[in-house]
Amino acid sequence: MGEQSATTFPQEILDEWAGLGVDLPALFSAGHLGERMGLEVLEASAEKVVGTLPVEGNTQPYGLLHGGASAVLAETLGSVGAMLHGGPHKSAVGVDLNCTHHRGLSSGLVTGVATPVHRGRSTATYEIALTEENGKRVCTARLTCLLRDGGPADARG
């Protein structure tokens, strides 16, 4: 599905995670599922996460973007924001995802932007707006993650 581009992180995120032996772009991605779907996280901070997903290869039998594909993009972006909010000593686990699908797409690229609604000590909630290339909204999603003690920094020793 094309060459993966590098995720842009703010310097404070790079500083916070420096020396932990963690591959940030790999950690803050959709993993193998995202790779198969062509999902790319382009920009990542606790305040805003941006990513894209091609429609091609992610359609349902009618040839339209699959609602589950929209959900994967939304959950990935919201989870990345929650993980960055929690920091290296917390893990973010999705506990609620809802998606409202506004229009069907048969081609192009979907862009998602996740922004925080709530960032607390034990939970983080993000709204994710998915738009088509002309800027029209395709889907609105909301993800709530539980922030648990023990993150990537703790797993490394």
Coordinates of N, CA, C and O in Angstrom, one line a residue:
M1 N 0.8 -1.2 0.0 CA 0.0 0.0 0.0 C 0.8 1.3 0.0 O 0.4 2.3 0.4
G2 N 2.1 1.1 -0.3 CA 2.9 2.3 -0.4 C 3.9 2.3 0.8 O 3.8 1.6 1.8
E3 N 4.8 3.2 0.7 CA 5.9 3.3 1.7 C 5.3 4.1 2.9 O 4.7 5.1 2.7
Q4 N 5.6 3.6 4.1 CA 5.2 4.3 5.3 C 6.0 5.5 5.5 O 7.2 5.6 5.4
S5 N 5.3 6.6 5.9 CA 6.0 7.9 6.2 C 6.3 7.9 7.6 O 5.7 7.2 8.4
A6 N 7.2 8.8 8.0 CA 7.6 8.9 9.4 C 6.6 9.7 10.2 O 6.0 10.7 9.6
T7 N 6.3 9.3 11.4 CA 5.4 10.1 12.3 C 6.2 11.3 12.8 O 7.3 11.1 13.3
T8 N 5.5 12.4 12.9 CA 6.1 13.6 13.5 C 5.7 13.7 14.9 O 4.5 13.7 15.2
F9 N 6.7 13.8 15.8 CA 6.4 14.0 17.3 C 7.0 15.3 17.7 O 8.0 15.7 17.3
P10 N 6.2 16.0 18.6 CA 6.8 17.2 19.2 C 8.1 16.9 20.0 O 8.2 15.8 20.5
Q11 N 9.0 17.9 20.1 CA 10.3 17.6 20.8 C 10.1 17.2 22.2 O 10.8 16.3 22.7
E12 N 9.0 17.7 22.9 CA 8.8 17.3 24.3 C 8.5 15.8 24.4 O 8.9 15.2 25.4
I13 N 7.8 15.3 23.4 CA 7.5 13.8 23.4 C 8.8 13.0 23.2 O 9.1 12.1 23.9
L14 N 9.6 13.5 22.3 CA 10.9 12.8 22.0 C 11.8 12.9 23.2 O 12.4 11.8 23.6
D15 N 11.8 14.0 23.9 CA 12.6 14.1 25.2 C 12.1 13.2 26.3 O 12.9 12.5 26.9
E16 N 10.7 13.1 26.4 CA 10.1 12.3 27.5 C 10.4 10.8 27.3 O 10.6 10.1 28.3
W17 N 10.5 10.4 26.0 CA 10.6 9.0 25.8 C 12.1 8.6 25.4 O 12.4 7.4 25.2
A18 N 13.0 9.6 25.4 CA 14.4 9.3 25.0 C 15.0 8.4 26.0 O 14.8 8.4 27.2
G19 N 15.9 7.5 25.5 CA 16.6 6.6 26.3 C 15.8 5.4 26.9 O 16.4 4.7 27.7
L20 N 14.6 5.2 26.5 CA 13.8 4.1 27.0 C 13.9 2.9 26.1 O 13.3 1.8 26.5
G21 N 14.5 3.0 25.0 CA 14.7 1.9 24.1 C 13.4 1.5 23.4 O 13.1 0.3 23.1
V22 N 12.5 2.5 23.2 CA 11.2 2.3 22.6 C 11.2 2.9 21.2 O 11.6 4.0 21.0
D23 N 10.7 2.1 20.2 CA 10.5 2.6 18.9 C 9.2 3.3 18.8 O 8.1 2.7 18.7
L24 N 9.2 4.6 18.9 CA 7.9 5.4 19.0 C 7.0 5.2 17.8 O 5.8 4.9 18.0
P25 N 7.5 5.3 16.6 CA 6.5 5.1 15.5 C 5.9 3.7 15.5 O 4.7 3.5 15.2
A26 N 6.6 2.7 15.9 CA 6.0 1.3 16.0 C 5.0 1.2 17.1 O 4.0 0.6 17.0
L27 N 5.4 1.8 18.3 CA 4.5 1.8 19.4 C 3.2 2.5 19.2 O 2.1 2.1 19.5
F28 N 3.3 3.7 18.6 CA 2.2 4.5 18.3 C 1.7 4.3 16.9 O 1.8 5.3 16.1
S29 N 1.2 3.1 16.6 CA 0.7 2.8 15.3 C -0.4 1.8 15.5 O -0.8 1.4 16.6
A30 N -1.0 1.3 14.4 CA -2.0 0.3 14.5 C -1.4 -1.1 14.3 O -2.2 -2.1 14.1
G31 N -0.1 -1.2 14.4 CA 0.6 -2.5 14.3 C 0.3 -3.2 13.0 O 0.2 -2.5 12.0
H32 N 0.3 -4.5 13.0 CA 0.1 -5.3 11.8 C -1.2 -5.0 11.1 O -1.2 -4.9 9.8
L33 N -2.2 -4.8 11.8 CA -3.5 -4.5 11.2 C -3.4 -3.2 10.4 O -3.9 -3.1 9.3
G34 N -2.9 -2.1 11.0 CA -2.7 -0.9 10.4 C -1.9 -1.0 9.1 O -2.2 -0.3 8.1
E35 N -0.8 -1.8 9.2 CA 0.1 -2.0 8.0 C -0.7 -2.6 6.9 O -0.6 -2.1 5.7
R36 N -1.5 -3.6 7.2 CA -2.3 -4.3 6.2 C -3.3 -3.3 5.5 O -3.6 -3.4 4.4
M37 N -3.8 -2.4 6.3 CA -4.9 -1.5 5.9 C -4.3 -0.2 5.2 O -5.0 0.5 4.6
G38 N -3.0 0.0 5.3 CA -2.4 1.2 4.8 C -2.5 2.4 5.7 O -2.4 3.5 5.2
L39 N -2.8 2.2 6.9 CA -3.0 3.3 7.9 C -1.7 3.9 8.2 O -0.7 3.2 8.5
E40 N -1.6 5.3 8.2 CA -0.4 6.0 8.6 C -0.7 7.0 9.6 O -1.6 7.8 9.5
V41 N 0.1 7.0 10.7 CA 0.0 8.1 11.7 C 1.0 9.1 11.3 O 2.2 8.9 11.2
L42 N 0.5 10.3 11.0 CA 1.4 11.4 10.4 C 2.0 12.3 11.5 O 3.1 12.8 11.4
E43 N 1.2 12.6 12.5 CA 1.5 13.6 13.5 C 0.9 13.1 14.8 O -0.2 12.6 14.8
A44 N 1.7 13.2 15.9 CA 1.2 12.6 17.2 C 1.7 13.4 18.3 O 2.9 13.6 18.6
S45 N 0.7 13.9 19.1 CA 0.9 14.5 20.4 C -0.3 14.2 21.2 O -1.3 13.8 20.7
A46 N -0.3 14.5 22.5 CA -1.5 14.3 23.4 C -2.6 15.3 23.0 O -3.7 15.0 23.3
E47 N -2.2 16.4 22.3 CA -3.2 17.4 22.0 C -3.9 17.2 20.6 O -5.0 17.7 20.3
K48 N -3.2 16.5 19.7 CA -3.7 16.2 18.4 C -2.9 15.1 17.7 O -1.7 15.1 17.7
V49 N -3.7 14.2 17.1 CA -3.1 13.0 16.4 C -3.8 13.0 15.0 O -5.0 13.1 14.9
V50 N -3.0 13.0 14.0 CA -3.5 13.0 12.6 C -3.0 11.7 11.9 O -1.8 11.3 12.0
G51 N -3.9 11.1 11.1 CA -3.5 9.9 10.4 C -4.4 9.8 9.2 O -5.4 10.4 9.0
T52 N -4.0 8.9 8.3 CA -4.7 8.7 7.0 C -5.0 7.2 6.8 O -4.2 6.3 7.3
L53 N -6.0 6.9 5.9 CA -6.3 5.5 5.6 C -6.8 5.6 4.1 O -7.8 6.4 3.9
P54 N -6.3 4.7 3.2 CA -6.9 4.7 1.9 C -8.2 4.0 1.9 O -8.4 3.0 2.6
V55 N -9.1 4.4 1.0 CA -10.4 3.7 0.9 C -10.1 2.4 0.2 O -10.7 1.3 0.6
E56 N -9.3 2.4 -0.9 CA -9.0 1.2 -1.7 C -8.4 0.1 -0.7 O -7.5 0.4 0.0
G57 N -9.0 -1.1 -0.8 CA -8.5 -2.2 0.0 C -9.2 -2.2 1.4 O -9.0 -3.2 2.1
N58 N -10.0 -1.2 1.7 CA -10.7 -1.2 3.0 C -12.2 -1.0 2.8 O -12.9 -0.2 3.5
T59 N -12.8 -1.7 1.8 CA -14.2 -1.5 1.5 C -15.0 -2.7 1.8 O -14.5 -3.8 2.0
Q60 N -16.3 -2.5 1.9 CA -17.3 -3.6 2.2 C -17.8 -4.1 0.8 O -17.4 -3.5 -0.2
P61 N -18.7 -5.1 0.8 CA -19.1 -5.6 -0.5 C -19.7 -4.6 -1.5 O -19.7 -4.9 -2.7
Y62 N -20.3 -3.5 -1.1 CA -20.9 -2.6 -2.0 C -19.8 -1.6 -2.6 O -20.1 -0.7 -3.3
G63 N -18.6 -1.8 -2.2 CA -17.5 -1.0 -2.7 C -17.3 0.3 -1.9 O -16.5 1.2 -2.3
L64 N -17.9 0.5 -0.8 CA -17.8 1.7 0.1 C -16.8 1.4 1.2 O -16.7 0.3 1.7
L65 N -16.2 2.5 1.7 CA -15.4 2.4 2.9 C -16.1 1.6 4.0 O -17.2 1.9 4.4
H66 N -15.5 0.6 4.5 CA -16.1 -0.3 5.5 C -16.1 0.5 6.9 O -15.2 1.2 7.2
G67 N -17.2 0.4 7.5 CA -17.4 1.1 8.8 C -16.3 0.6 9.8 O -15.9 1.4 10.7
G68 N -16.0 -0.6 9.8 CA -14.9 -1.1 10.6 C -13.6 -0.5 10.4 O -12.8 -0.3 11.3
A69 N -13.3 -0.2 9.1 CA -12.1 0.5 8.7 C -12.0 1.9 9.3 O -11.0 2.3 9.9
S70 N -13.2 2.6 9.3 CA -13.3 3.9 9.9 C -13.0 3.7 11.4 O -12.3 4.6 12.1
A71 N -13.6 2.7 12.0 CA -13.4 2.4 13.5 C -11.9 2.2 13.8 O -11.4 2.6 14.8
V72 N -11.2 1.4 12.9 CA -9.8 1.1 13.2 C -9.0 2.4 13.1 O -8.2 2.7 14.0
L73 N -9.3 3.3 12.2 CA -8.5 4.6 12.1 C -8.8 5.4 13.3 O -7.9 5.9 14.0
A74 N -10.1 5.5 13.7 CA -10.5 6.3 14.9 C -9.9 5.8 16.1 O -9.3 6.5 16.9
E75 N -10.0 4.5 16.4 CA -9.4 3.9 17.6 C -7.9 4.0 17.7 O -7.3 4.3 18.7
T76 N -7.3 3.9 16.5 CA -5.8 4.0 16.5 C -5.4 5.5 16.9 O -4.6 5.7 17.8
L77 N -6.0 6.5 16.3 CA -5.6 7.8 16.5 C -6.0 8.2 18.0 O -5.2 8.9 18.7
G78 N -7.2 7.9 18.5 CA -7.5 8.2 19.8 C -6.6 7.5 20.9 O -6.2 8.1 21.9
S79 N -6.3 6.2 20.6 CA -5.4 5.5 21.5 C -4.0 6.1 21.5 O -3.4 6.2 22.6
V80 N -3.5 6.5 20.4 CA -2.2 7.2 20.4 C -2.2 8.4 21.2 O -1.3 8.6 22.0
G81 N -3.2 9.2 21.1 CA -3.4 10.4 21.9 C -3.4 10.1 23.4 O -2.7 10.7 24.2
A82 N -4.2 9.1 23.7 CA -4.3 8.7 25.1 C -3.0 8.1 25.7 O -2.6 8.4 26.8
M83 N -2.3 7.3 24.8 CA -1.0 6.8 25.3 C 0.0 7.9 25.5 O 0.8 7.9 26.5
L84 N 0.0 8.9 24.6 CA 0.9 10.0 24.8 C 0.6 10.9 26.0 O 1.4 11.4 26.7
H85 N -0.7 11.0 26.3 CA -1.2 11.7 27.5 C -0.7 11.0 28.7 O -0.2 11.6 29.7
G86 N -0.9 9.6 28.7 CA -0.5 8.8 29.9 C 1.0 8.8 30.1 O 1.4 8.7 31.3
G87 N 1.8 8.9 29.1 CA 3.2 8.9 29.2 C 3.8 7.5 29.3 O 3.1 6.5 29.2
P88 N 5.1 7.4 29.5 CA 5.9 6.1 29.4 C 5.5 5.1 30.5 O 5.8 4.0 30.3
H89 N 4.9 5.6 31.5 CA 4.6 4.7 32.7 C 3.2 4.3 32.8 O 2.7 3.7 33.8
K90 N 2.4 4.5 31.7 CA 1.0 4.2 31.7 C 0.7 3.4 30.4 O 1.4 3.7 29.3
S91 N -0.3 2.6 30.4 CA -0.8 1.9 29.2 C -2.2 2.4 28.9 O -3.0 2.5 29.9
A92 N -2.6 2.7 27.7 CA -4.0 3.1 27.4 C -4.7 1.9 26.8 O -4.2 1.3 25.8
V93 N -5.9 1.6 27.3 CA -6.7 0.5 26.9 C -8.1 1.0 26.5 O -8.8 1.6 27.4
G94 N -8.5 0.8 25.3 CA -9.8 1.3 24.9 C -10.9 0.6 25.6 O -10.9 -0.6 25.7
V95 N -11.9 1.4 26.2 CA -13.0 0.8 26.9 C -14.3 1.1 26.2 O -15.4 0.5 26.5
D96 N -14.4 2.2 25.4 CA -15.6 2.5 24.7 C -15.3 3.2 23.4 O -14.5 4.2 23.4
L97 N -15.8 2.8 22.3 CA -15.7 3.4 21.0 C -17.1 3.5 20.4 O -17.8 2.5 20.3
N98 N -17.4 4.7 19.9 CA -18.7 4.8 19.1 C -18.4 5.6 17.9 O -17.5 6.5 17.9
C99 N -19.0 5.2 16.8 CA -18.8 5.9 15.5 C -20.1 6.2 14.8 O -21.0 5.3 14.8
T100 N -20.2 7.4 14.4 CA -21.4 7.7 13.5 C -20.9 8.0 12.1 O -20.0 8.8 11.9
H101 N -21.4 7.2 11.2 CA -21.0 7.3 9.8 C -21.9 8.2 9.1 O -23.1 8.0 9.0
H102 N -21.4 9.3 8.5 CA -22.2 10.3 7.8 C -22.3 10.1 6.3 O -23.3 10.6 5.8
R103 N -21.4 9.5 5.6 CA -21.4 9.4 4.2 C -20.6 8.2 3.8 O -19.6 7.9 4.4
G104 N -20.9 7.7 2.6 CA -20.1 6.6 2.1 C -19.0 7.1 1.1 O -19.2 8.1 0.5
L105 N -17.9 6.4 1.0 CA -16.8 6.7 0.1 C -16.5 5.5 -0.7 O -16.4 4.4 -0.1
S106 N -16.2 5.7 -2.0 CA -15.8 4.6 -2.8 C -14.3 4.7 -3.3 O -13.8 3.8 -3.9
S107 N -13.7 5.8 -3.0 CA -12.3 6.0 -3.4 C -11.7 7.1 -2.6 O -12.4 7.9 -1.9
G108 N -10.4 7.3 -2.7 CA -9.7 8.4 -2.1 C -9.0 8.0 -0.8 O -8.7 6.8 -0.5
L109 N -8.7 9.0 0.0 CA -8.0 8.9 1.2 C -8.8 9.6 2.3 O -9.3 10.7 2.2
V110 N -8.9 8.9 3.4 CA -9.6 9.4 4.6 C -8.6 10.0 5.6 O -7.6 9.3 5.8
T111 N -8.8 11.1 6.1 CA -7.9 11.7 7.1 C -8.6 11.8 8.4 O -9.8 12.3 8.5
G112 N -8.0 11.4 9.5 CA -8.6 11.5 10.8 C -7.8 12.4 11.7 O -6.6 12.4 11.6
V113 N -8.5 13.2 12.5 CA -7.9 14.1 13.5 C -8.5 13.8 14.8 O -9.7 14.0 15.0
A114 N -7.7 13.4 15.8 CA -8.1 13.1 17.1 C -7.7 14.3 18.0 O -6.6 14.7 18.1
T115 N -8.7 14.8 18.8 CA -8.5 15.8 19.8 C -9.1 15.5 21.1 O -10.1 14.8 21.1
P116 N -8.5 15.8 22.2 CA -9.0 15.4 23.5 C -10.3 16.1 23.9 O -10.4 17.3 23.6
V117 N -11.1 15.4 24.5 CA -12.3 15.9 25.1 C -12.1 15.9 26.6 O -12.5 16.8 27.3
H118 N -11.4 14.9 27.1 CA -11.1 14.8 28.6 C -9.7 14.1 28.7 O -9.5 13.0 28.1
R119 N -8.9 14.6 29.5 CA -7.6 14.0 29.8 C -7.4 14.0 31.3 O -7.0 15.0 31.9
G120 N -7.7 12.9 31.9 CA -7.6 12.8 33.4 C -6.5 11.8 33.8 O -5.6 11.4 33.0
R121 N -6.4 11.5 35.1 CA -5.4 10.6 35.6 C -5.7 9.1 35.2 O -4.7 8.4 35.0
S122 N -7.0 8.7 35.2 CA -7.3 7.3 34.9 C -8.0 7.1 33.6 O -8.1 5.9 33.2
T123 N -8.5 8.1 33.0 CA -9.2 7.9 31.7 C -8.8 9.1 30.8 O -8.5 10.2 31.2
A124 N -8.9 8.9 29.5 CA -8.8 9.9 28.4 C -9.8 9.6 27.4 O -10.0 8.5 26.9
T125 N -10.5 10.7 26.9 CA -11.5 10.6 25.9 C -11.1 11.5 24.7 O -10.8 12.7 25.0
Y126 N -11.2 11.0 23.5 CA -10.8 11.7 22.3 C -12.0 11.7 21.3 O -12.7 10.7 21.2
E127 N -12.2 12.9 20.7 CA -13.1 12.9 19.5 C -12.3 12.8 18.3 O -11.2 13.5 18.2
I128 N -12.7 12.0 17.4 CA -12.0 11.8 16.1 C -12.9 12.1 15.0 O -14.0 11.5 14.8
A129 N -12.5 13.1 14.2 CA -13.2 13.5 13.0 C -12.5 12.9 11.8 O -11.3 13.2 11.5
L130 N -13.2 12.1 11.0 CA -12.7 11.5 9.8 C -13.3 12.3 8.6 O -14.5 12.4 8.5
T131 N -12.5 12.8 7.7 CA -12.9 13.5 6.5 C -12.4 13.0 5.2 O -11.3 12.4 5.2
E132 N -13.1 13.2 4.1 CA -12.6 12.8 2.8 C -11.7 14.0 2.3 O -11.6 15.0 3.0
E133 N -11.2 13.8 1.2 CA -10.2 14.7 0.6 C -10.7 16.1 0.4 O -9.9 17.1 0.5
N134 N -12.0 16.3 0.2 CA -12.5 17.6 0.0 C -13.0 18.3 1.3 O -13.5 19.3 1.3
G135 N -12.7 17.6 2.4 CA -12.9 18.2 3.7 C -14.3 17.8 4.3 O -14.6 18.1 5.5
K136 N -15.1 17.1 3.6 CA -16.4 16.7 4.1 C -16.3 15.6 5.1 O -15.5 14.6 4.9
R137 N -17.0 15.7 6.2 CA -16.9 14.7 7.3 C -17.6 13.4 6.8 O -18.7 13.3 6.3
V138 N -16.8 12.3 7.1 CA -17.3 10.9 6.7 C -17.8 10.2 8.0 O -18.8 9.5 7.9
C139 N -17.1 10.5 9.1 CA -17.4 9.8 10.3 C -17.0 10.6 11.5 O -16.0 11.3 11.5
T140 N -17.8 10.6 12.6 CA -17.4 11.2 13.9 C -17.4 10.1 14.9 O -18.3 9.3 15.0
A141 N -16.3 10.0 15.6 CA -16.1 8.9 16.6 C -15.7 9.5 17.9 O -15.1 10.6 18.0
R142 N -15.9 8.8 19.0 CA -15.4 9.1 20.3 C -14.9 7.9 20.9 O -15.5 6.8 20.9
L143 N -13.6 8.0 21.5 CA -13.0 6.9 22.1 C -12.6 7.2 23.5 O -12.0 8.3 23.8
T144 N -12.9 6.4 24.5 CA -12.5 6.5 25.9 C -11.5 5.4 26.2 O -11.8 4.2 25.9
C145 N -10.4 5.8 26.7 CA -9.3 4.8 27.1 C -9.1 4.8 28.6 O -9.1 5.9 29.2
L146 N -8.9 3.7 29.2 CA -8.5 3.5 30.6 C -7.0 3.7 30.6 O -6.3 3.0 29.8
L147 N -6.5 4.5 31.5 CA -5.0 4.6 31.7 C -4.6 3.8 32.8 O -4.9 4.0 34.0
R148 N -3.8 2.7 32.6 CA -3.4 1.7 33.6 C -1.9 1.9 33.9 O -1.2 2.3 33.0
D149 N -1.6 1.7 35.1 CA -0.2 1.8 35.5 C 0.6 0.7 34.8 O 0.1 -0.4 34.6
G150 N 1.8 1.0 34.5 CA 2.7 0.0 33.8 C 2.7 0.2 32.3 O 1.9 -0.4 31.6
G151 N 3.6 1.0 31.8 CA 3.6 1.3 30.4 C 4.9 0.7 29.8 O 5.6 -0.1 30.4
P152 N 5.2 1.1 28.6 CA 6.4 0.6 27.8 C 7.7 0.8 28.6 O 8.6 -0.1 28.5
A153 N 7.8 1.9 29.3 CA 9.1 2.1 30.0 C 9.2 1.1 31.2 O 10.3 0.7 31.5
D154 N 8.1 0.7 31.8 CA 8.2 -0.2 32.9 C 8.5 -1.7 32.4 O 9.1 -2.5 33.0
A155 N 8.0 -2.0 31.2 CA 8.2 -3.3 30.6 C 9.7 -3.5 30.2 O 10.1 -4.6 30.1
R156 N 10.4 -2.4 30.0 CA 11.8 -2.5 29.6 C 12.7 -2.7 30.8 O 13.9 -2.9 30.6
G157 N 12.2 -2.6 32.0 CA 13.1 -2.9 33.1 C 13.4 -1.6 33.8 O 14.0 -1.5 34.8

